[in-house]
PDB file of C-alpha atoms in Angstrom:
ATOM      1  CA  UNK A   1       1.590 -49.044 -12.498  1.00 50.00           C
ATOM      2  CA  UNK A   2       4.790 -47.453 -11.180  1.00 48.00           C
ATOM      3  CA  UNK A   3       4.665 -44.822 -13.944  1.00 49.00           C
ATOM      4  CA  UNK A   4       1.020 -44.085 -13.116  1.00 42.00           C
ATOM      5  CA  UNK A   5       1.860 -43.487  -9.421  1.00 40.00           C
ATOM      6  CA  UNK A   6       4.703 -41.147 -10.374  1.00 40.00           C
ATOM      7  CA  UNK A   7       2.401 -39.265 -12.777  1.00 39.00           C
ATOM      8  CA  UNK A   8      -0.293 -38.960 -10.073  1.00 37.00           C
ATOM      9  CA  UNK A   9       2.178 -37.590  -7.522  1.00 37.00           C
ATOM     10  CA  UNK A  10       3.569 -35.071 -10.022  1.00 38.00           C
ATOM     11  CA  UNK A  11       0.050 -33.960 -10.951  1.00 40.00           C
ATOM     12  CA  UNK A  12      -0.896 -33.353  -7.322  1.00 37.00           C
ATOM     13  CA  UNK A  13       2.357 -31.459  -6.781  1.00 39.00           C
ATOM     14  CA  UNK A  14       1.738 -29.240  -9.800  1.00 38.00           C
ATOM     15  CA  UNK A  15      -1.816 -28.490  -8.641  1.00 41.00           C
ATOM     16  CA  UNK A  16      -0.452 -27.559  -5.226  1.00 43.00           C
ATOM     17  CA  UNK A  17       2.158 -25.264  -6.769  1.00 41.00           C
ATOM     18  CA  UNK A  18      -0.479 -23.598  -8.960  1.00 42.00           C
ATOM     19  CA  UNK A  19      -2.801 -23.016  -6.011  1.00 46.00           C
ATOM     20  CA  UNK A  20       0.044 -21.583  -3.958  1.00 47.00           C
ATOM     21  CA  UNK A  21       1.011 -19.261  -6.832  1.00 51.00           C
ATOM     22  CA  UNK A  22      -2.575 -18.072  -7.212  1.00 80.00           C
ATOM     23  CA  UNK A  23      -2.905 -17.542  -3.465  1.00 84.00           C
ATOM     24  CA  UNK A  24       0.248 -15.427  -3.463  1.00 89.00           C
ATOM     25  CA  UNK A  25      -1.115 -13.319  -6.330  1.00 89.00           C
ATOM     26  CA  UNK A  26      -4.491 -12.850  -4.627  1.00 92.00           C
ATOM     27  CA  UNK A  27      -2.791 -11.870  -1.377  1.00 91.00           C
ATOM     28  CA  UNK A  28      -0.630  -9.339  -3.216  1.00 94.00           C
ATOM     29  CA  UNK A  29      -3.697  -7.757  -4.813  1.00 95.00           C
ATOM     30  CA  UNK A  30      -5.537  -7.704  -1.497  1.00 92.00           C
ATOM     31  CA  UNK A  31      -2.569  -5.980   0.138  1.00 92.00           C
ATOM     32  CA  UNK A  32      -2.474  -3.364  -2.642  1.00 95.00           C
ATOM     33  CA  UNK A  33      -6.165  -2.632  -2.159  1.00 94.00           C
ATOM     34  CA  UNK A  34      -5.827  -2.189   1.587  1.00 90.00           C
ATOM     35  CA  UNK A  35      -2.885   0.144   1.070  1.00 91.00           C
ATOM     36  CA  UNK A  36      -4.748   2.205  -1.554  1.00 91.00           C
ATOM     37  CA  UNK A  37      -2.283   1.119  -4.240  1.00 94.00           C
ATOM     38  CA  UNK A  38      -3.927   1.271  -7.675  1.00 95.00           C
ATOM     39  CA  UNK A  39      -1.528  -1.428  -8.870  1.00 95.00           C
ATOM     40  CA  UNK A  40      -4.350  -3.732  -7.753  1.00 95.00           C
ATOM     41  CA  UNK A  41      -6.516  -2.497 -10.624  1.00 95.00           C
ATOM     42  CA  UNK A  42      -3.752  -3.157 -13.150  1.00 95.00           C
ATOM     43  CA  UNK A  43      -3.193  -6.689 -11.856  1.00 94.00           C
ATOM     44  CA  UNK A  44      -6.919  -7.440 -11.839  1.00 95.00           C
ATOM     45  CA  UNK A  45      -7.309  -6.057 -15.364  1.00 94.00           C
ATOM     46  CA  UNK A  46      -4.566  -8.380 -16.563  1.00 93.00           C
ATOM     47  CA  UNK A  47      -6.119 -11.410 -14.862  1.00 93.00           C
ATOM     48  CA  UNK A  48      -9.569 -10.425 -16.113  1.00 91.00           C
ATOM     49  CA  UNK A  49      -8.481 -10.902 -19.717  1.00 91.00           C
ATOM     50  CA  UNK A  50      -8.258 -14.645 -19.059  1.00 90.00           C
ATOM     51  CA  UNK A  51     -10.764 -15.055 -16.238  1.00 90.00           C
ATOM     52  CA  UNK A  52     -12.765 -17.677 -18.162  1.00 88.00           C
ATOM     53  CA  UNK A  53      -9.731 -19.962 -17.908  1.00 91.00           C
ATOM     54  CA  UNK A  54      -9.710 -19.752 -14.109  1.00 93.00           C
ATOM     55  CA  UNK A  55     -11.087 -22.444 -11.853  1.00 94.00           C
ATOM     56  CA  UNK A  56     -14.378 -21.553 -10.168  1.00 95.00           C
ATOM     57  CA  UNK A  57     -12.601 -20.943  -6.854  1.00 94.00           C
ATOM     58  CA  UNK A  58     -10.127 -18.560  -8.487  1.00 94.00           C
ATOM     59  CA  UNK A  59     -12.846 -16.855 -10.540  1.00 95.00           C
ATOM     60  CA  UNK A  60     -14.862 -16.163  -7.380  1.00 96.00           C
ATOM     61  CA  UNK A  61     -11.730 -14.852  -5.664  1.00 96.00           C
ATOM     62  CA  UNK A  62     -11.079 -12.614  -8.663  1.00 96.00           C
ATOM     63  CA  UNK A  63     -14.628 -11.223  -8.586  1.00 97.00           C
ATOM     64  CA  UNK A  64     -14.422 -10.640  -4.828  1.00 97.00           C
ATOM     65  CA  UNK A  65     -11.168  -8.713  -5.186  1.00 96.00           C
ATOM     66  CA  UNK A  66     -12.452  -6.790  -8.200  1.00 96.00           C
ATOM     67  CA  UNK A  67     -15.465  -5.595  -6.197  1.00 97.00           C
ATOM     68  CA  UNK A  68     -13.173  -4.755  -3.289  1.00 97.00           C
ATOM     69  CA  UNK A  69     -10.932  -2.691  -5.571  1.00 96.00           C
ATOM     70  CA  UNK A  70     -13.876  -0.871  -7.135  1.00 97.00           C
ATOM     71  CA  UNK A  71     -15.197  -0.093  -3.670  1.00 96.00           C
ATOM     72  CA  UNK A  72     -11.810   1.123  -2.475  1.00 95.00           C
ATOM     73  CA  UNK A  73     -11.149   3.368  -5.455  1.00 96.00           C
ATOM     74  CA  UNK A  74     -14.681   4.806  -5.704  1.00 95.00           C
ATOM     75  CA  UNK A  75     -15.599   3.030  -8.937  1.00 96.00           C
ATOM     76  CA  UNK A  76     -19.380   2.717  -8.909  1.00 96.00           C
ATOM     77  CA  UNK A  77     -20.838  -0.794  -9.087  1.00 97.00           C
ATOM     78  CA  UNK A  78     -24.055  -0.825 -11.104  1.00 94.00           C
ATOM     79  CA  UNK A  79     -25.067  -4.514 -11.105  1.00 95.00           C
ATOM     80  CA  UNK A  80     -25.629  -7.021  -8.314  1.00 96.00           C
ATOM     81  CA  UNK A  81     -25.665 -10.208 -10.411  1.00 95.00           C
ATOM     82  CA  UNK A  82     -21.994 -11.148 -10.094  1.00 96.00           C
ATOM     83  CA  UNK A  83     -21.709 -10.360  -6.392  1.00 97.00           C
ATOM     84  CA  UNK A  84     -24.850 -12.381  -5.655  1.00 98.00           C
ATOM     85  CA  UNK A  85     -23.077 -15.362  -7.252  1.00 97.00           C
ATOM     86  CA  UNK A  86     -19.993 -14.629  -5.142  1.00 97.00           C
ATOM     87  CA  UNK A  87     -22.061 -14.484  -1.935  1.00 98.00           C
ATOM     88  CA  UNK A  88     -23.757 -17.785  -2.840  1.00 97.00           C
ATOM     89  CA  UNK A  89     -20.408 -19.413  -3.581  1.00 98.00           C
ATOM     90  CA  UNK A  90     -18.739 -18.356  -0.338  1.00 98.00           C
ATOM     91  CA  UNK A  91     -21.790 -19.233   1.738  1.00 96.00           C
ATOM     92  CA  UNK A  92     -21.024 -22.868   0.858  1.00 95.00           C
ATOM     93  CA  UNK A  93     -17.261 -22.796   0.345  1.00 95.00           C
ATOM     94  CA  UNK A  94     -15.759 -19.853   2.183  1.00 95.00           C
ATOM     95  CA  UNK A  95     -14.341 -18.981   5.567  1.00 96.00           C
ATOM     96  CA  UNK A  96     -16.110 -16.645   7.977  1.00 97.00           C
ATOM     97  CA  UNK A  97     -13.919 -13.803   6.728  1.00 97.00           C
ATOM     98  CA  UNK A  98     -14.711 -14.510   3.083  1.00 97.00           C
ATOM     99  CA  UNK A  99     -18.443 -14.741   3.776  1.00 98.00           C
ATOM    100  CA  UNK A 100     -18.287 -11.461   5.684  1.00 98.00           C
ATOM    101  CA  UNK A 101     -16.405  -9.671   2.920  1.00 98.00           C
ATOM    102  CA  UNK A 102     -18.684 -11.013   0.182  1.00 98.00           C
ATOM    103  CA  UNK A 103     -21.841  -9.877   1.996  1.00 98.00           C
ATOM    104  CA  UNK A 104     -20.242  -6.517   2.790  1.00 98.00           C
ATOM    105  CA  UNK A 105     -19.344  -5.895  -0.849  1.00 98.00           C
ATOM    106  CA  UNK A 106     -22.809  -6.888  -2.045  1.00 98.00           C
ATOM    107  CA  UNK A 107     -24.092  -4.307   0.429  1.00 98.00           C
ATOM    108  CA  UNK A 108     -21.761  -1.764  -1.176  1.00 98.00           C
ATOM    109  CA  UNK A 109     -23.169  -2.653  -4.600  1.00 98.00           C
ATOM    110  CA  UNK A 110     -26.666  -1.843  -3.335  1.00 98.00           C
ATOM    111  CA  UNK A 111     -25.313   1.352  -1.799  1.00 98.00           C
ATOM    112  CA  UNK A 112     -24.038   2.392  -5.230  1.00 97.00           C
ATOM    113  CA  UNK A 113     -27.379   1.419  -6.739  1.00 97.00           C
ATOM    114  CA  UNK A 114     -29.146   3.701  -4.256  1.00 97.00           C
ATOM    115  CA  UNK A 115     -30.917   0.912  -2.367  1.00 97.00           C
ATOM    116  CA  UNK A 116     -30.137   1.718   1.286  1.00 97.00           C
ATOM    117  CA  UNK A 117     -32.445  -0.945   2.830  1.00 97.00           C
ATOM    118  CA  UNK A 118     -30.796  -3.762   0.856  1.00 98.00           C
ATOM    119  CA  UNK A 119     -27.349  -2.303   1.557  1.00 98.00           C
ATOM    120  CA  UNK A 120     -28.067  -2.365   5.299  1.00 98.00           C
ATOM    121  CA  UNK A 121     -29.463  -5.907   5.061  1.00 98.00           C
ATOM    122  CA  UNK A 122     -26.238  -7.231   3.574  1.00 98.00           C
ATOM    123  CA  UNK A 123     -24.099  -5.228   5.992  1.00 98.00           C
ATOM    124  CA  UNK A 124     -26.036  -6.885   8.805  1.00 98.00           C
ATOM    125  CA  UNK A 125     -25.495 -10.275   7.148  1.00 98.00           C
ATOM    126  CA  UNK A 126     -21.773  -9.480   6.995  1.00 98.00           C
ATOM    127  CA  UNK A 127     -21.661  -8.727  10.724  1.00 98.00           C
ATOM    128  CA  UNK A 128     -23.346 -12.063  11.462  1.00 98.00           C
ATOM    129  CA  UNK A 129     -20.505 -13.872   9.660  1.00 97.00           C
ATOM    130  CA  UNK A 130     -17.771 -12.271  11.781  1.00 97.00           C
ATOM    131  CA  UNK A 131     -16.364 -14.403  14.592  1.00 95.00           C
ATOM    132  CA  UNK A 132     -14.814 -11.783  16.866  1.00 96.00           C
ATOM    133  CA  UNK A 133     -13.604 -14.504  19.251  1.00 96.00           C
ATOM    134  CA  UNK A 134     -11.283 -15.816  16.536  1.00 96.00           C
ATOM    135  CA  UNK A 135      -7.834 -14.192  16.529  1.00 93.00           C
ATOM    136  CA  UNK A 136      -7.880 -14.473  12.717  1.00 95.00           C
ATOM    137  CA  UNK A 137     -11.085 -12.478  12.384  1.00 98.00           C
ATOM    138  CA  UNK A 138     -10.789  -9.803   9.700  1.00 97.00           C
ATOM    139  CA  UNK A 139     -11.337  -6.847  12.028  1.00 98.00           C
ATOM    140  CA  UNK A 140     -10.271  -4.428   9.289  1.00 97.00           C
ATOM    141  CA  UNK A 141     -13.205  -5.388   7.070  1.00 97.00           C
ATOM    142  CA  UNK A 142     -15.538  -5.562  10.069  1.00 98.00           C
ATOM    143  CA  UNK A 143     -14.687  -1.957  10.912  1.00 98.00           C
ATOM    144  CA  UNK A 144     -15.558  -0.968   7.335  1.00 98.00           C
ATOM    145  CA  UNK A 145     -18.890  -2.763   7.577  1.00 98.00           C
ATOM    146  CA  UNK A 146     -19.848  -0.778  10.668  1.00 98.00           C
ATOM    147  CA  UNK A 147     -18.559   2.420   9.058  1.00 98.00           C
ATOM    148  CA  UNK A 148     -20.820   1.903   6.055  1.00 98.00           C
ATOM    149  CA  UNK A 149     -23.773   1.080   8.288  1.00 98.00           C
ATOM    150  CA  UNK A 150     -23.173   4.335  10.143  1.00 98.00           C
ATOM    151  CA  UNK A 151     -23.113   6.266   6.871  1.00 97.00           C
ATOM    152  CA  UNK A 152     -26.407   4.773   5.714  1.00 97.00           C
ATOM    153  CA  UNK A 153     -28.105   5.705   8.993  1.00 97.00           C
ATOM    154  CA  UNK A 154     -26.569   9.179   8.803  1.00 96.00           C
ATOM    155  CA  UNK A 155     -28.348   9.613   5.481  1.00 95.00           C
ATOM    156  CA  UNK A 156     -31.591   8.732   7.254  1.00 95.00           C
ATOM    157  CA  UNK A 157     -30.942  11.181  10.125  1.00 94.00           C
ATOM    158  CA  UNK A 158     -30.944   8.263  12.591  1.00 96.00           C
ATOM    159  CA  UNK A 159     -28.268   9.858  14.738  1.00 95.00           C
ATOM    160  CA  UNK A 160     -28.313   7.496  17.729  1.00 95.00           C
ATOM    161  CA  UNK A 161     -27.921   4.434  15.498  1.00 97.00           C
ATOM    162  CA  UNK A 162     -25.291   6.215  13.410  1.00 97.00           C
ATOM    163  CA  UNK A 163     -23.335   7.064  16.547  1.00 97.00           C
ATOM    164  CA  UNK A 164     -23.421   3.490  17.850  1.00 97.00           C
ATOM    165  CA  UNK A 165     -22.058   2.132  14.564  1.00 98.00           C
ATOM    166  CA  UNK A 166     -19.275   4.715  14.336  1.00 98.00           C
ATOM    167  CA  UNK A 167     -18.220   3.643  17.842  1.00 97.00           C
ATOM    168  CA  UNK A 168     -18.048   0.004  16.723  1.00 98.00           C
ATOM    169  CA  UNK A 169     -16.205   0.948  13.532  1.00 98.00           C
ATOM    170  CA  UNK A 170     -13.585   2.797  15.576  1.00 98.00           C
ATOM    171  CA  UNK A 171     -13.289  -0.063  18.074  1.00 98.00           C
ATOM    172  CA  UNK A 172     -12.603  -2.709  15.442  1.00 98.00           C
ATOM    173  CA  UNK A 173     -10.297  -0.480  13.403  1.00 98.00           C
ATOM    174  CA  UNK A 174      -8.145  -0.055  16.518  1.00 97.00           C
ATOM    175  CA  UNK A 175      -8.100  -3.839  16.999  1.00 98.00           C
ATOM    176  CA  UNK A 176      -7.040  -4.188  13.339  1.00 97.00           C
ATOM    177  CA  UNK A 177      -4.220  -1.705  14.058  1.00 96.00           C
ATOM    178  CA  UNK A 178      -5.713   0.667  11.483  1.00 96.00           C
ATOM    179  CA  UNK A 179      -5.033   3.734  13.593  1.00 97.00           C
ATOM    180  CA  UNK A 180      -5.966   6.411  11.069  1.00 95.00           C
ATOM    181  CA  UNK A 181      -9.180   4.599  10.220  1.00 96.00           C
ATOM    182  CA  UNK A 182     -10.044   4.279  13.899  1.00 97.00           C
ATOM    183  CA  UNK A 183      -9.403   7.975  14.528  1.00 97.00           C
ATOM    184  CA  UNK A 184     -11.445   8.909  11.470  1.00 96.00           C
ATOM    185  CA  UNK A 185     -14.427   6.912  12.707  1.00 97.00           C
ATOM    186  CA  UNK A 186     -13.983   8.404  16.176  1.00 97.00           C
ATOM    187  CA  UNK A 187     -14.063  11.889  14.669  1.00 96.00           C
ATOM    188  CA  UNK A 188     -17.312  11.060  12.886  1.00 96.00           C
ATOM    189  CA  UNK A 189     -18.947  10.490  16.269  1.00 96.00           C
ATOM    190  CA  UNK A 190     -19.049  14.270  16.636  1.00 95.00           C
ATOM    191  CA  UNK A 191     -21.764  14.360  13.968  1.00 93.00           C
ATOM    192  CA  UNK A 192     -24.137  12.375  16.141  1.00 93.00           C
ATOM    193  CA  UNK A 193     -23.541  14.573  19.160  1.00 96.00           C
ATOM    194  CA  UNK A 194     -23.839  17.736  17.074  1.00 96.00           C
ATOM    195  CA  UNK A 195     -27.204  16.757  15.610  1.00 93.00           C
ATOM    196  CA  UNK A 196     -28.426  15.804  19.084  1.00 94.00           C
ATOM    197  CA  UNK A 197     -27.372  19.223  20.372  1.00 95.00           C
ATOM    198  CA  UNK A 198     -24.721  17.798  22.720  1.00 96.00           C
ATOM    199  CA  UNK A 199     -22.081  20.391  21.930  1.00 96.00           C
ATOM    200  CA  UNK A 200     -19.966  19.660  25.015  1.00 96.00           C
ATOM    201  CA  UNK A 201     -19.502  16.109  23.708  1.00 96.00           C
ATOM    202  CA  UNK A 202     -18.356  17.525  20.360  1.00 96.00           C
ATOM    203  CA  UNK A 203     -15.666  19.562  22.135  1.00 94.00           C
ATOM    204  CA  UNK A 204     -14.606  16.574  24.254  1.00 96.00           C
ATOM    205  CA  UNK A 205     -14.233  14.368  21.154  1.00 96.00           C
ATOM    206  CA  UNK A 206     -12.099  16.957  19.401  1.00 94.00           C
ATOM    207  CA  UNK A 207      -9.846  17.541  22.417  1.00 94.00           C
ATOM    208  CA  UNK A 208      -9.394  13.780  22.761  1.00 96.00           C
ATOM    209  CA  UNK A 209      -8.815  13.427  19.032  1.00 95.00           C
ATOM    210  CA  UNK A 210      -6.065  16.050  19.028  1.00 94.00           C
ATOM    211  CA  UNK A 211      -4.341  14.222  21.891  1.00 95.00           C
ATOM    212  CA  UNK A 212      -4.640  10.887  20.084  1.00 96.00           C
ATOM    213  CA  UNK A 213      -3.228  12.334  16.865  1.00 95.00           C
ATOM    214  CA  UNK A 214      -0.219  13.615  18.799  1.00 94.00           C
ATOM    215  CA  UNK A 215       0.114  10.295  20.620  1.00 95.00           C
ATOM    216  CA  UNK A 216       0.225   8.338  17.359  1.00 95.00           C
ATOM    217  CA  UNK A 217       2.536  10.787  15.599  1.00 94.00           C
ATOM    218  CA  UNK A 218       0.091  12.646  13.344  1.00 92.00           C
ATOM    219  CA  UNK A 219       1.162  16.138  14.362  1.00 87.00           C
ATOM    220  CA  UNK A 220      -0.381  17.976  11.401  1.00 84.00           C
ATOM    221  CA  UNK A 221      -3.755  16.361  12.046  1.00 87.00           C
ATOM    222  CA  UNK A 222      -3.429  17.114  15.759  1.00 88.00           C
ATOM    223  CA  UNK A 223      -3.347  20.818  14.954  1.00 82.00           C
ATOM    224  CA  UNK A 224      -6.350  20.659  12.616  1.00 85.00           C
ATOM    225  CA  UNK A 225      -9.596  21.882  14.223  1.00 85.00           C
ATOM    226  CA  UNK A 226     -13.001  20.471  13.379  1.00 89.00           C
ATOM    227  CA  UNK A 227     -15.251  22.442  11.054  1.00 89.00           C
ATOM    228  CA  UNK A 228     -18.226  21.419  13.203  1.00 93.00           C
ATOM    229  CA  UNK A 229     -16.436  22.706  16.274  1.00 92.00           C
ATOM    230  CA  UNK A 230     -15.821  26.022  14.497  1.00 93.00           C
ATOM    231  CA  UNK A 231     -19.434  26.253  13.378  1.00 93.00           C
ATOM    232  CA  UNK A 232     -20.647  25.765  16.950  1.00 95.00           C
ATOM    233  CA  UNK A 233     -18.430  28.636  18.116  1.00 93.00           C
ATOM    234  CA  UNK A 234     -19.916  30.837  15.382  1.00 94.00           C
ATOM    235  CA  UNK A 235     -23.508  29.999  16.321  1.00 93.00           C
ATOM    236  CA  UNK A 236     -22.645  30.703  19.959  1.00 93.00           C
ATOM    237  CA  UNK A 237     -21.215  34.112  18.905  1.00 94.00           C
ATOM    238  CA  UNK A 238     -17.769  33.144  20.197  1.00 94.00           C
ATOM    239  CA  UNK A 239     -16.185  34.846  17.221  1.00 93.00           C
ATOM    240  CA  UNK A 240     -12.676  35.312  18.623  1.00 94.00           C
ATOM    241  CA  UNK A 241     -12.334  31.597  19.321  1.00 91.00           C
ATOM    242  CA  UNK A 242     -13.922  30.731  15.959  1.00 92.00           C
ATOM    243  CA  UNK A 243     -11.492  33.024  14.135  1.00 92.00           C
ATOM    244  CA  UNK A 244      -8.534  31.504  15.989  1.00 90.00           C
ATOM    245  CA  UNK A 245      -9.443  27.964  14.900  1.00 88.00           C
ATOM    246  CA  UNK A 246     -10.413  29.000  11.384  1.00 90.00           C
ATOM    247  CA  UNK A 247      -6.997  30.581  10.830  1.00 90.00           C
ATOM    248  CA  UNK A 248      -5.419  27.247  11.775  1.00 88.00           C
ATOM    249  CA  UNK A 249      -7.908  25.402   9.558  1.00 85.00           C
ATOM    250  CA  UNK A 250      -7.160  27.495   6.470  1.00 85.00           C
ATOM    251  CA  UNK A 251      -3.406  27.465   7.057  1.00 85.00           C
ATOM    252  CA  UNK A 252      -3.634  23.662   6.970  1.00 82.00           C
ATOM    253  CA  UNK A 253      -5.654  23.723   3.733  1.00 81.00           C
ATOM    254  CA  UNK A 254      -3.187  26.110   2.096  1.00 82.00           C
ATOM    255  CA  UNK A 255      -0.182  24.095   3.235  1.00 82.00           C
ATOM    256  CA  UNK A 256      -1.646  20.924   1.738  1.00 77.00           C
ATOM    257  CA  UNK A 257      -2.995  22.591  -1.450  1.00 76.00           C
ATOM    258  CA  UNK A 258      -6.574  21.650  -0.566  1.00 73.00           C
ATOM    259  CA  UNK A 259      -9.065  23.754  -2.504  1.00 68.00           C
ATOM    260  CA  UNK A 260     -12.464  24.778  -1.102  1.00 59.00           C
ATOM    261  CA  UNK A 261     -15.563  25.814  -3.011  1.00 57.00           C
ATOM    262  CA  UNK A 262     -16.530  28.940  -1.105  1.00 49.00           C
ATOM    263  CA  UNK A 263     -19.380  27.303   0.787  1.00 45.00           C
ATOM    264  CA  UNK A 264     -20.094  26.284   4.362  1.00 50.00           C
ATOM    265  CA  UNK A 265     -17.741  27.837   6.882  1.00 52.00           C
ATOM    266  CA  UNK A 266     -15.890  29.558   4.040  1.00 54.00           C
ATOM    267  CA  UNK A 267     -18.633  32.176   3.921  1.00 50.00           C
ATOM    268  CA  UNK A 268     -18.552  32.544   7.689  1.00 51.00           C
ATOM    269  CA  UNK A 269     -14.784  33.006   7.570  1.00 49.00           C
ATOM    270  CA  UNK A 270     -15.139  36.015   5.283  1.00 47.00           C
ATOM    271  CA  UNK A 271     -17.092  37.813   7.964  1.00 49.00           C
ATOM    272  CA  UNK A 272     -14.641  37.204  10.844  1.00 55.00           C
TER     273      UNK A 272
END
């Protein structure tokens, strides 16, 4: 009996150590994904070779992270079957954050499959899972959900809805301390105002954005004008101002070895 008790205690301890080790590995991969480190793909590929030996909990975590990595690194997802299983699993076993991320990634699968209505449905489901009153809420992922919702409505020319979701994406990215993400979403608000013909709002956003870039230490980005802003100046026949900002724009592209394709404002630039 004494030997059995000792064996039981050791078994529980070993299980605990294994779970802790797996959690550390999952957290490392998640961190790599969020920091755009492709090491995540290498680690997931290695784990994937033996994924059938994983417990169900670890296999679902693996599939969730694999979808997250594919989404992050622009690897198209062509099937919804696995992520539907992941969503079902976390609906019964996961935290609010896990349920939100699973629904979000299933939405991204449908985005890649070209099914915007289903993508939006699962983005909306993801939002419903977020508890923004909880200090542990995954505001980073929540900001991405709203960003993707904004993009889908942009594709449908629903500019008011698009604008409202970009505002929420920026708000939650700031809360997540993802400053560049927040500023990127804020910049995208200019699209809504441009398509609604509110050009003064476009100029206000870009002036504010330049100040915010300076405030947060992104001096190169602070100097970079908006192509939409330049295009408005051209359509208003304010060619001197357009030329001034386009010179800055193309100096930035040259400095950072960014190639253009000779379309859009490139053609306008040739005539200024």
